[in-house]
């Protein structure tokens, strides 16, 4: 196991379309090592998801915390998705704040589908289909984008929301809390 260095925006690996993992290589030591490293790295940097291109491996693998912010999931382990595909279950998109370990300290509003179905392999090579909503759906869409060479900035509709983390917490969050009350 190893904590990997995280590629930052501007590195070409983040703009490549990642390669499929051949089915017979999912359980191979190299892929298993990558999965373990992704899990260890996302924990170390306190991310909610991390895709293989972010650790300089252009392969269709990501890990994410499902159920983040939801009551039933206290301290879940990262969920592994290999060769995932996503189908929106709700045509509507909702704006939500996103950040990215490859774009440190920035937050921006990004439109995402509220509900999705994701289908792909787990680390044991088992094919799974799961439905996500809320933050889990957002994270899955964000991580899948990394496999296509897309950053959350590319999805933003209004760059006036782009904020450094401290300013986001200081100016945007209180405004939203006031709007909700
Ligand atoms: Ni990201």
PDB file of C-alpha atoms and ligand atoms in Angstrom, residues 49-51 54 99-103 142-143 146 150-152, ligand 1:
ATOM      1  CA  UNK A  49     -13.608  10.274  -4.317  1.00  0.00           C
ATOM      2  CA  UNK A  50     -10.470   9.703  -6.354  1.00  0.00           C
ATOM      3  CA  UNK A  51      -9.973   8.491  -9.915  1.00  0.00           C
ATOM      4  CA  UNK A  54      -5.485  11.600 -10.560  1.00  0.00           C
ATOM      5  CA  UNK A  99     -14.077  20.596  -5.216  1.00  0.00           C
ATOM      6  CA  UNK A 100     -11.339  18.327  -6.487  1.00  0.00           C
ATOM      7  CA  UNK A 101      -8.036  17.073  -5.069  1.00  0.00           C
ATOM      8  CA  UNK A 102      -6.488  17.938  -8.450  1.00  0.00           C
ATOM      9  CA  UNK A 103      -7.748  21.540  -8.193  1.00  0.00           C
ATOM     10  CA  UNK A 142     -17.500  13.830 -10.892  1.00  0.00           C
ATOM     11  CA  UNK A 143     -15.232  10.760 -10.755  1.00  0.00           C
ATOM     12  CA  UNK A 146     -12.098  12.190 -14.598  1.00  0.00           C
ATOM     13  CA  UNK A 150     -13.132  16.225 -17.807  1.00  0.00           C
ATOM     14  CA  UNK A 151     -12.642  18.490 -14.777  1.00  0.00           C
ATOM     15  CA  UNK A 152     -15.514  19.986 -12.762  1.00  0.00           C
TER      16      UNK A 152
HETATM   17 NI1  LIG B   1     -11.861  15.459  -8.864  1.00  0.00          NI
END
